[in-house]
Tab-separated table of N, CA and C in Angstrom:
chain	number	residue	atom	x	y	z
A	85	UNK	N	107.329	149.316	61.151
A	85	UNK	CA	106.699	148.948	59.896
A	85	UNK	C	106.424	147.447	59.822
A	86	UNK	N	107.403	146.666	60.268
A	86	UNK	CA	107.237	145.212	60.233
A	86	UNK	C	106.092	144.785	61.151
A	87	UNK	N	106.012	145.365	62.330
A	87	UNK	CA	104.942	145.035	63.262
A	87	UNK	C	103.581	145.437	62.694
A	88	UNK	N	103.510	146.585	62.065
A	88	UNK	CA	102.257	147.030	61.455
A	88	UNK	C	101.830	146.067	60.344
A	89	UNK	N	102.795	145.485	59.666
A	89	UNK	CA	102.496	144.542	58.582
A	89	UNK	C	102.096	143.168	59.113
A	90	UNK	N	102.872	142.632	60.062
A	90	UNK	CA	102.614	141.269	60.555
A	90	UNK	C	101.488	141.210	61.575
A	91	UNK	N	101.305	142.287	62.338
A	91	UNK	CA	100.271	142.379	63.380
A	91	UNK	C	100.418	141.296	64.437
A	92	UNK	N	101.651	140.828	64.646
A	92	UNK	CA	101.895	139.807	65.658
A	92	UNK	C	103.134	140.147	66.467
A	93	UNK	N	103.037	139.848	67.759
A	93	UNK	CA	104.184	140.014	68.638
A	93	UNK	C	104.076	138.973	69.750
A	94	UNK	N	105.219	138.514	70.206
A	94	UNK	CA	105.245	137.608	71.344
A	94	UNK	C	105.240	138.475	72.599
A	95	UNK	N	104.207	138.293	73.424
A	95	UNK	CA	104.162	139.011	74.687
A	95	UNK	C	105.114	138.339	75.668
A	96	UNK	N	105.752	139.116	76.528
A	96	UNK	CA	106.701	138.518	77.475
A	96	UNK	C	105.997	137.657	78.514
A	97	UNK	N	106.772	136.788	79.139
A	97	UNK	CA	106.211	136.064	80.273
A	97	UNK	C	106.033	137.041	81.425
A	98	UNK	N	105.105	136.708	82.288
A	98	UNK	CA	104.905	137.489	83.512
A	98	UNK	C	105.482	136.649	84.622
A	99	UNK	N	106.473	137.173	85.307
A	99	UNK	CA	107.196	136.374	86.280
A	99	UNK	C	107.210	137.077	87.633
A	100	UNK	N	106.031	137.129	88.267
A	100	UNK	CA	105.941	137.739	89.587
A	100	UNK	C	106.364	136.756	90.667
A	101	UNK	N	106.328	137.199	91.897
A	101	UNK	CA	106.665	136.326	93.021
A	101	UNK	C	105.560	135.328	93.316
A	102	UNK	N	104.317	135.680	92.985
A	102	UNK	CA	103.171	134.835	93.308
A	102	UNK	C	102.435	134.362	92.057
A	103	UNK	N	102.478	135.145	90.990
A	103	UNK	CA	101.737	134.825	89.784
A	103	UNK	C	102.701	134.710	88.610
A	104	UNK	N	102.562	133.657	87.846
A	104	UNK	CA	103.396	133.420	86.662
A	104	UNK	C	102.482	133.207	85.463
A	105	UNK	N	102.921	133.684	84.310
A	105	UNK	CA	102.177	133.465	83.076
A	105	UNK	C	103.196	133.320	81.946
A	106	UNK	N	103.022	132.309	81.125
A	106	UNK	CA	103.949	132.056	80.024
A	106	UNK	C	103.844	133.133	78.954
A	107	UNK	N	104.917	133.289	78.208
A	107	UNK	CA	104.894	134.168	77.044
A	107	UNK	C	103.826	133.657	76.087
A	108	UNK	N	103.183	134.582	75.375
A	108	UNK	CA	102.158	134.148	74.431
A	108	UNK	C	102.171	135.035	73.187
A	109	UNK	N	101.862	134.419	72.066
A	109	UNK	CA	101.803	135.139	70.797
A	109	UNK	C	100.501	135.924	70.736
A	110	UNK	N	100.605	137.196	70.449
A	110	UNK	CA	99.443	138.078	70.371
A	110	UNK	C	99.274	138.527	68.930
A	111	UNK	N	98.073	138.361	68.401
A	111	UNK	CA	97.740	138.837	67.060
A	111	UNK	C	96.757	139.990	67.197
A	112	UNK	N	97.045	141.077	66.545
A	112	UNK	CA	96.215	142.276	66.627
A	112	UNK	C	95.351	142.406	65.382
A	113	UNK	N	94.232	143.106	65.535
A	113	UNK	CA	93.409	143.436	64.380
A	113	UNK	C	94.087	144.507	63.533
A	114	UNK	N	94.777	145.399	64.226
A	114	UNK	CA	95.529	146.449	63.521
A	114	UNK	C	96.611	146.986	64.445
A	115	UNK	N	97.628	147.554	63.825
A	115	UNK	CA	98.720	148.174	64.562
A	115	UNK	C	98.947	149.562	63.979
A	116	UNK	N	98.992	150.542	64.847
A	116	UNK	CA	99.253	151.916	64.408
A	116	UNK	C	100.563	152.386	65.022
A	117	UNK	N	101.276	153.182	64.265
A	117	UNK	CA	102.575	153.684	64.702
A	117	UNK	C	102.455	155.105	65.223
A	118	UNK	N	103.126	155.343	66.338
A	118	UNK	CA	103.308	156.675	66.913
A	118	UNK	C	102.038	157.514	66.977
A	119	UNK	N	100.993	156.931	67.527
A	119	UNK	CA	99.746	157.660	67.754
A	119	UNK	C	99.833	158.396	69.090
A	120	UNK	N	99.375	159.617	69.127
A	120	UNK	CA	99.375	160.382	70.363
A	120	UNK	C	98.232	159.887	71.246
A	121	UNK	N	98.551	159.585	72.496
A	121	UNK	CA	97.570	159.132	73.476
A	121	UNK	C	97.523	160.161	74.593
A	122	UNK	N	96.345	160.712	74.823
A	122	UNK	CA	96.177	161.740	75.846
A	122	UNK	C	95.250	161.236	76.950
A	123	UNK	N	95.540	161.671	78.146
A	123	UNK	CA	94.581	161.565	79.235
A	123	UNK	C	94.671	162.870	80.016
A	124	UNK	N	93.966	162.955	81.135
A	124	UNK	CA	93.915	164.233	81.844
A	124	UNK	C	95.271	164.663	82.410
A	125	UNK	N	96.176	163.712	82.630
A	125	UNK	CA	97.455	164.039	83.258
A	125	UNK	C	98.641	164.138	82.311
A	126	UNK	N	98.577	163.458	81.178
A	126	UNK	CA	99.773	163.421	80.329
A	126	UNK	C	99.413	163.135	78.874
A	127	UNK	N	100.441	163.248	78.061
A	127	UNK	CA	100.326	162.919	76.651
A	127	UNK	C	101.528	162.038	76.306
A	128	UNK	N	101.289	160.898	75.712
A	128	UNK	CA	102.341	159.954	75.334
A	128	UNK	C	102.196	159.575	73.875
A	129	UNK	N	103.319	159.188	73.287
A	129	UNK	CA	103.326	158.708	71.917
A	129	UNK	C	104.116	157.398	71.889
A	130	UNK	N	103.431	156.270	72.145
A	130	UNK	CA	104.145	154.990	72.087
A	130	UNK	C	104.610	154.707	70.657
A	131	UNK	N	105.645	153.893	70.531
A	131	UNK	CA	106.156	153.556	69.201
A	131	UNK	C	105.074	152.899	68.351
A	132	UNK	N	104.342	151.968	68.949
A	132	UNK	CA	103.243	151.288	68.256
A	132	UNK	C	102.139	150.993	69.263
A	133	UNK	N	100.935	150.874	68.733
A	133	UNK	CA	99.816	150.409	69.545
A	133	UNK	C	99.156	149.270	68.791
A	134	UNK	N	99.057	148.121	69.458
A	134	UNK	CA	98.346	146.984	68.893
A	134	UNK	C	96.917	146.996	69.393
A	135	UNK	N	95.970	146.979	68.475
A	135	UNK	CA	94.550	147.065	68.819
A	135	UNK	C	93.848	145.737	68.607
A	136	UNK	N	92.969	145.416	69.535
A	136	UNK	CA	92.042	144.294	69.404
A	136	UNK	C	90.657	144.890	69.312
A	137	UNK	N	90.200	145.136	68.105
A	137	UNK	CA	88.919	145.799	67.908
A	137	UNK	C	87.749	144.951	68.396
A	138	UNK	N	87.828	143.635	68.234
A	138	UNK	CA	86.714	142.775	68.607
A	138	UNK	C	86.642	142.543	70.115
A	139	UNK	N	87.787	142.475	70.782
A	139	UNK	CA	87.815	142.206	72.219
A	139	UNK	C	88.008	143.483	73.031
A	140	UNK	N	88.331	144.564	72.376
A	140	UNK	CA	88.594	145.799	73.102
A	140	UNK	C	89.997	145.794	73.681
A	141	UNK	N	90.439	146.962	74.103
A	141	UNK	CA	91.754	147.065	74.708
A	141	UNK	C	92.857	147.189	73.678
A	142	UNK	N	93.992	147.590	74.163
A	142	UNK	CA	95.151	147.728	73.295
A	142	UNK	C	96.405	147.543	74.116
A	143	UNK	N	97.502	147.355	73.430
A	143	UNK	CA	98.807	147.205	74.076
A	143	UNK	C	99.770	148.175	73.423
A	144	UNK	N	100.398	148.976	74.244
A	144	UNK	CA	101.462	149.835	73.734
A	144	UNK	C	102.708	148.984	73.576
A	145	UNK	N	103.417	149.215	72.484
A	145	UNK	CA	104.654	148.489	72.220
A	145	UNK	C	105.755	149.520	72.018
A	146	UNK	N	106.693	149.510	72.939
A	146	UNK	CA	107.840	150.414	72.870
A	146	UNK	C	109.034	149.626	72.350
A	147	UNK	N	109.751	150.226	71.422
A	147	UNK	CA	110.919	149.597	70.829
A	147	UNK	C	112.164	150.277	71.388
A	148	UNK	N	112.972	149.492	72.096
A	148	UNK	CA	114.212	150.006	72.673
A	148	UNK	C	115.324	149.832	71.640
A	149	UNK	N	115.760	150.949	71.075
A	149	UNK	CA	116.887	150.935	70.143
A	149	UNK	C	118.112	151.588	70.792
A	150	UNK	N	117.934	152.803	71.263
A	150	UNK	CA	119.038	153.537	71.886
A	150	UNK	C	118.780	153.876	73.354
A	151	UNK	N	117.509	154.047	73.723
A	151	UNK	CA	117.159	154.437	75.096
A	151	UNK	C	115.993	153.607	75.597
A	152	UNK	N	116.187	153.004	76.773
A	152	UNK	CA	115.088	152.287	77.419
A	152	UNK	C	114.070	153.303	77.936
A	153	UNK	N	112.886	152.827	78.211
A	153	UNK	CA	111.870	153.675	78.830
A	153	UNK	C	112.406	154.123	80.190
A	154	UNK	N	112.357	155.419	80.453
A	154	UNK	CA	112.858	155.911	81.734
A	154	UNK	C	111.818	155.706	82.839
A	155	UNK	N	112.252	155.895	84.076
A	155	UNK	CA	111.385	155.627	85.231
A	155	UNK	C	110.165	156.540	85.274
A	156	UNK	N	110.311	157.783	84.815
A	156	UNK	CA	109.182	158.712	84.799
A	156	UNK	C	108.096	158.209	83.864
A	157	UNK	N	108.498	157.795	82.670
A	157	UNK	CA	107.530	157.288	81.699
A	157	UNK	C	106.897	155.985	82.193
A	158	UNK	N	107.713	155.104	82.792
A	158	UNK	CA	107.171	153.863	83.357
A	158	UNK	C	106.102	154.173	84.395
A	159	UNK	N	106.400	155.124	85.277
A	159	UNK	CA	105.455	155.480	86.328
A	159	UNK	C	104.150	156.010	85.742
A	160	UNK	N	104.238	156.824	84.696
A	160	UNK	CA	103.028	157.361	84.057
A	160	UNK	C	102.212	156.249	83.412
A	161	UNK	N	102.889	155.333	82.734
A	161	UNK	CA	102.192	154.209	82.089
A	161	UNK	C	101.500	153.353	83.140
A	162	UNK	N	102.196	153.086	84.233
A	162	UNK	CA	101.619	152.273	85.305
A	162	UNK	C	100.459	152.996	85.980
A	163	UNK	N	100.588	154.303	86.173
A	163	UNK	CA	99.508	155.080	86.790
A	163	UNK	C	98.245	155.045	85.928
A	164	UNK	N	98.436	154.994	84.613
A	164	UNK	CA	97.306	154.931	83.688
A	164	UNK	C	96.755	153.514	83.544
A	165	UNK	N	97.458	152.524	84.137
A	165	UNK	CA	97.065	151.120	84.007
A	165	UNK	C	96.992	150.724	82.531
A	166	UNK	N	97.980	151.171	81.767
A	166	UNK	CA	98.038	150.909	80.337
A	166	UNK	C	98.926	149.689	80.065
A	167	UNK	N	98.368	148.675	79.409
A	167	UNK	CA	99.185	147.530	79.016
A	167	UNK	C	100.309	148.027	78.120
A	168	UNK	N	101.535	147.637	78.450
A	168	UNK	CA	102.686	148.115	77.682
A	168	UNK	C	103.836	147.137	77.811
A	169	UNK	N	104.479	146.852	76.678
A	169	UNK	CA	105.701	146.051	76.675
A	169	UNK	C	106.813	146.856	76.023
A	170	UNK	N	108.040	146.459	76.332
A	170	UNK	CA	109.200	147.050	75.675
A	170	UNK	C	110.017	145.909	75.074
A	171	UNK	N	110.362	146.049	73.793
A	171	UNK	CA	111.164	145.043	73.101
A	171	UNK	C	112.529	145.650	72.804
A	172	UNK	N	113.574	144.914	73.154
A	172	UNK	CA	114.948	145.379	73.021
A	172	UNK	C	115.511	145.006	71.643
A	173	UNK	N	115.715	146.023	70.832
A	173	UNK	CA	116.343	145.849	69.521
A	173	UNK	C	117.753	146.429	69.498
A	174	UNK	N	118.257	146.880	70.638
A	174	UNK	CA	119.527	147.610	70.675
A	174	UNK	C	120.699	146.793	70.124
A	175	UNK	N	120.697	145.491	70.368
A	175	UNK	CA	121.800	144.671	69.864
A	175	UNK	C	121.740	144.489	68.352
A	176	UNK	N	120.538	144.536	67.766
A	176	UNK	CA	120.430	144.399	66.306
A	176	UNK	C	121.054	145.585	65.577
A	177	UNK	N	121.036	146.746	66.224
A	177	UNK	CA	121.604	147.937	65.587
A	177	UNK	C	123.101	147.796	65.337
A	178	UNK	N	123.737	146.891	66.074
A	178	UNK	CA	125.181	146.672	65.932
A	178	UNK	C	125.506	145.667	64.839
A	179	UNK	N	124.469	145.178	64.148
A	179	UNK	CA	124.662	144.172	63.101
A	179	UNK	C	124.092	144.692	61.788
A	180	UNK	N	124.272	143.921	60.781
A	180	UNK	CA	123.691	144.222	59.478
A	180	UNK	C	122.369	143.452	59.397
A	181	UNK	N	121.388	143.894	60.184
A	181	UNK	CA	120.149	143.146	60.331
A	181	UNK	C	119.248	143.300	59.098
A	182	UNK	N	118.364	142.311	58.946
A	182	UNK	CA	117.433	142.295	57.824
A	182	UNK	C	115.999	142.414	58.351
A	183	UNK	N	115.058	142.560	57.455
A	183	UNK	CA	113.650	142.583	57.831
A	183	UNK	C	113.266	141.266	58.492
A	184	UNK	N	113.831	140.174	58.024
A	184	UNK	CA	113.567	138.861	58.615
A	184	UNK	C	114.066	138.812	60.057
A	185	UNK	N	115.212	139.438	60.337
A	185	UNK	CA	115.712	139.511	61.717
A	185	UNK	C	114.725	140.261	62.618
A	186	UNK	N	114.143	141.326	62.082
A	186	UNK	CA	113.163	142.100	62.841
A	186	UNK	C	111.924	141.254	63.100
A	187	UNK	N	111.420	140.549	62.080
A	187	UNK	CA	110.261	139.665	62.265
A	187	UNK	C	110.551	138.615	63.328
A	188	UNK	N	111.722	138.012	63.246
A	188	UNK	CA	112.087	136.992	64.230
A	188	UNK	C	112.144	137.569	65.633
A	189	UNK	N	112.687	138.768	65.772
A	189	UNK	CA	112.771	139.400	67.093
A	189	UNK	C	111.379	139.650	67.668
A	190	UNK	N	110.439	140.028	66.829
A	190	UNK	CA	109.071	140.267	67.296
A	190	UNK	C	108.415	138.995	67.818
A	191	UNK	N	108.855	137.841	67.303
A	191	UNK	CA	108.232	136.571	67.672
A	191	UNK	C	109.021	135.769	68.703
A	192	UNK	N	110.161	136.294	69.147
A	192	UNK	CA	110.961	135.612	70.171
A	192	UNK	C	110.304	135.767	71.535
A	193	UNK	N	110.730	134.933	72.486
A	193	UNK	CA	110.240	135.077	73.853
A	193	UNK	C	111.186	135.914	74.710
A	194	UNK	N	112.399	136.146	74.243
A	194	UNK	CA	113.356	136.936	75.014
A	194	UNK	C	113.429	138.364	74.469
A	195	UNK	N	114.281	139.173	75.049
A	195	UNK	CA	114.488	140.566	74.628
A	195	UNK	C	113.250	141.434	74.800
A	196	UNK	N	112.440	141.157	75.815
A	196	UNK	CA	111.227	141.940	76.025
A	196	UNK	C	110.817	141.866	77.483
A	197	UNK	N	110.056	142.867	77.904
A	197	UNK	CA	109.562	142.873	79.271
A	197	UNK	C	108.248	143.639	79.344
A	198	UNK	N	107.465	143.292	80.355
A	198	UNK	CA	106.253	144.037	80.636
A	198	UNK	C	106.640	145.329	81.339
A	199	UNK	N	106.126	146.432	80.874
A	199	UNK	CA	106.226	147.691	81.593
A	199	UNK	C	105.023	147.796	82.517
A	200	UNK	N	103.863	147.395	82.015
A	200	UNK	CA	102.646	147.373	82.827
A	200	UNK	C	101.704	146.306	82.273
A	201	UNK	N	101.186	145.487	83.172
A	201	UNK	CA	100.197	144.466	82.812
A	201	UNK	C	99.140	144.437	83.914
A	202	UNK	N	98.159	145.340	83.834
A	202	UNK	CA	97.222	145.540	84.945
A	202	UNK	C	96.519	144.278	85.446
A	203	UNK	N	96.024	143.438	84.570
A	203	UNK	CA	95.277	142.251	85.014
A	203	UNK	C	96.174	141.319	85.827
A	204	UNK	N	97.366	141.082	85.339
A	204	UNK	CA	98.269	140.169	86.041
A	204	UNK	C	98.871	140.827	87.278
A	205	UNK	N	99.073	142.146	87.233
A	205	UNK	CA	99.532	142.856	88.429
A	205	UNK	C	98.499	142.725	89.541
A	206	UNK	N	97.203	142.833	89.197
A	206	UNK	CA	96.139	142.686	90.194
A	206	UNK	C	96.105	141.265	90.750
A	207	UNK	N	96.293	140.278	89.882
A	207	UNK	CA	96.321	138.891	90.336
A	207	UNK	C	97.517	138.659	91.257
A	208	UNK	N	98.647	139.232	90.925
A	208	UNK	CA	99.841	139.141	91.779
A	208	UNK	C	99.544	139.732	93.159
A	209	UNK	N	98.907	140.897	93.194
A	209	UNK	CA	98.569	141.539	94.462
A	209	UNK	C	97.562	140.709	95.255
A	210	UNK	N	96.570	140.120	94.569
A	210	UNK	CA	95.570	139.293	95.242
A	210	UNK	C	96.219	138.073	95.881
A	211	UNK	N	97.081	137.395	95.136
A	211	UNK	CA	97.748	136.198	95.662
A	211	UNK	C	98.706	136.558	96.801
A	212	UNK	N	99.354	137.689	96.676
A	212	UNK	CA	100.245	138.156	97.744
A	212	UNK	C	99.447	138.412	99.018
A	213	UNK	N	98.312	139.076	98.891
A	213	UNK	CA	97.463	139.363	100.048
A	213	UNK	C	96.963	138.061	100.687
A	214	UNK	N	96.587	137.079	99.876
A	214	UNK	CA	96.156	135.783	100.401
A	214	UNK	C	97.274	135.121	101.186
A	215	UNK	N	98.474	135.142	100.637
A	215	UNK	CA	99.630	134.539	101.297
A	215	UNK	C	99.922	135.239	102.621
A	216	UNK	N	99.876	136.562	102.618
A	216	UNK	CA	100.113	137.317	103.844
A	216	UNK	C	99.041	137.032	104.884
A	217	UNK	N	97.782	136.874	104.457
A	217	UNK	CA	96.695	136.559	105.385
A	217	UNK	C	96.898	135.174	106.003
A	218	UNK	N	97.353	134.201	105.209
A	218	UNK	CA	97.620	132.858	105.732
A	218	UNK	C	98.739	132.899	106.768
A	219	UNK	N	99.783	133.642	106.460
A	219	UNK	CA	100.911	133.755	107.392
A	219	UNK	C	100.449	134.420	108.688
A	220	UNK	N	99.661	135.471	108.574
A	220	UNK	CA	99.136	136.171	109.750
A	220	UNK	C	98.283	135.237	110.592
A	221	UNK	N	97.425	134.442	109.939
A	221	UNK	CA	96.571	133.505	110.661
A	221	UNK	C	97.404	132.455	111.397
A	222	UNK	N	98.457	131.949	110.753
A	222	UNK	CA	99.332	130.971	111.397
A	222	UNK	C	100.061	131.584	112.587
A	223	UNK	N	100.511	132.820	112.445
A	223	UNK	CA	101.186	133.488	113.560
A	223	UNK	C	100.238	133.710	114.729
A	224	UNK	N	98.987	134.081	114.440
A	224	UNK	CA	97.998	134.274	115.501
A	224	UNK	C	97.684	132.950	116.197
A	225	UNK	N	97.576	131.873	115.404
A	225	UNK	CA	97.318	130.548	115.974
A	225	UNK	C	98.483	130.120	116.864
A	226	UNK	N	99.686	130.342	116.414
A	226	UNK	CA	100.882	129.993	117.185
A	226	UNK	C	100.925	130.795	118.492
A	227	UNK	N	100.612	132.081	118.406
A	227	UNK	CA	100.603	132.928	119.601
A	227	UNK	C	99.529	132.474	120.583
A	228	UNK	N	98.367	132.101	120.054
A	228	UNK	CA	97.283	131.610	120.905
A	228	UNK	C	97.691	130.324	121.613
A	229	UNK	N	98.375	129.447	120.905
A	229	UNK	CA	98.853	128.193	121.508
A	229	UNK	C	99.880	128.480	122.598
A	230	UNK	N	100.755	129.421	122.348
A	230	UNK	CA	101.754	129.790	123.367
A	230	UNK	C	101.063	130.321	124.628
A	231	UNK	N	100.102	131.200	124.403
A	231	UNK	CA	99.409	131.819	125.539
A	231	UNK	C	98.543	130.835	126.330
A	232	UNK	N	98.045	129.805	125.675
A	232	UNK	CA	97.185	128.840	126.339
A	232	UNK	C	97.976	127.717	127.006
A	233	UNK	N	99.272	127.699	126.790
A	233	UNK	CA	100.111	126.651	127.377
A	233	UNK	C	100.120	125.360	126.590
A	234	UNK	N	99.532	125.341	125.404
A	234	UNK	CA	99.497	124.126	124.576
A	234	UNK	C	100.740	124.006	123.692
A	235	UNK	N	101.636	124.915	123.800
A	235	UNK	CA	102.822	124.950	122.920
A	235	UNK	C	103.840	124.004	123.362
């Protein structure tokens, strides 16, 4: 409810081996709760979906209270290339939390992770492939030098 009202969430940082991106505040045009999302292979009901009507695209927002997203669901989300984050509220359940605590949690940079971020995952793969190609080229050059006696 708070997310639907504020329409803002802090997206997690992306911390790959090759590509890094800082956490950033995301403002949505609208947020809908528990909408059924179907494709040819599965049907999912994320806790919330943040929509950007003007730019297109959406982000699924899963709220971890008692159970984290399991590996099967993660795999399905990744297979669909669906932007998705999970925010951990499990520790708040052990306190006498307020609506303000929930708002603050939505805007923090911690207690959250990317389940799937297709654009940055592709950039990570591209940079990884470039790095591997450079290493391969250096190894071939080194081998050529050894074989030519210039080593």
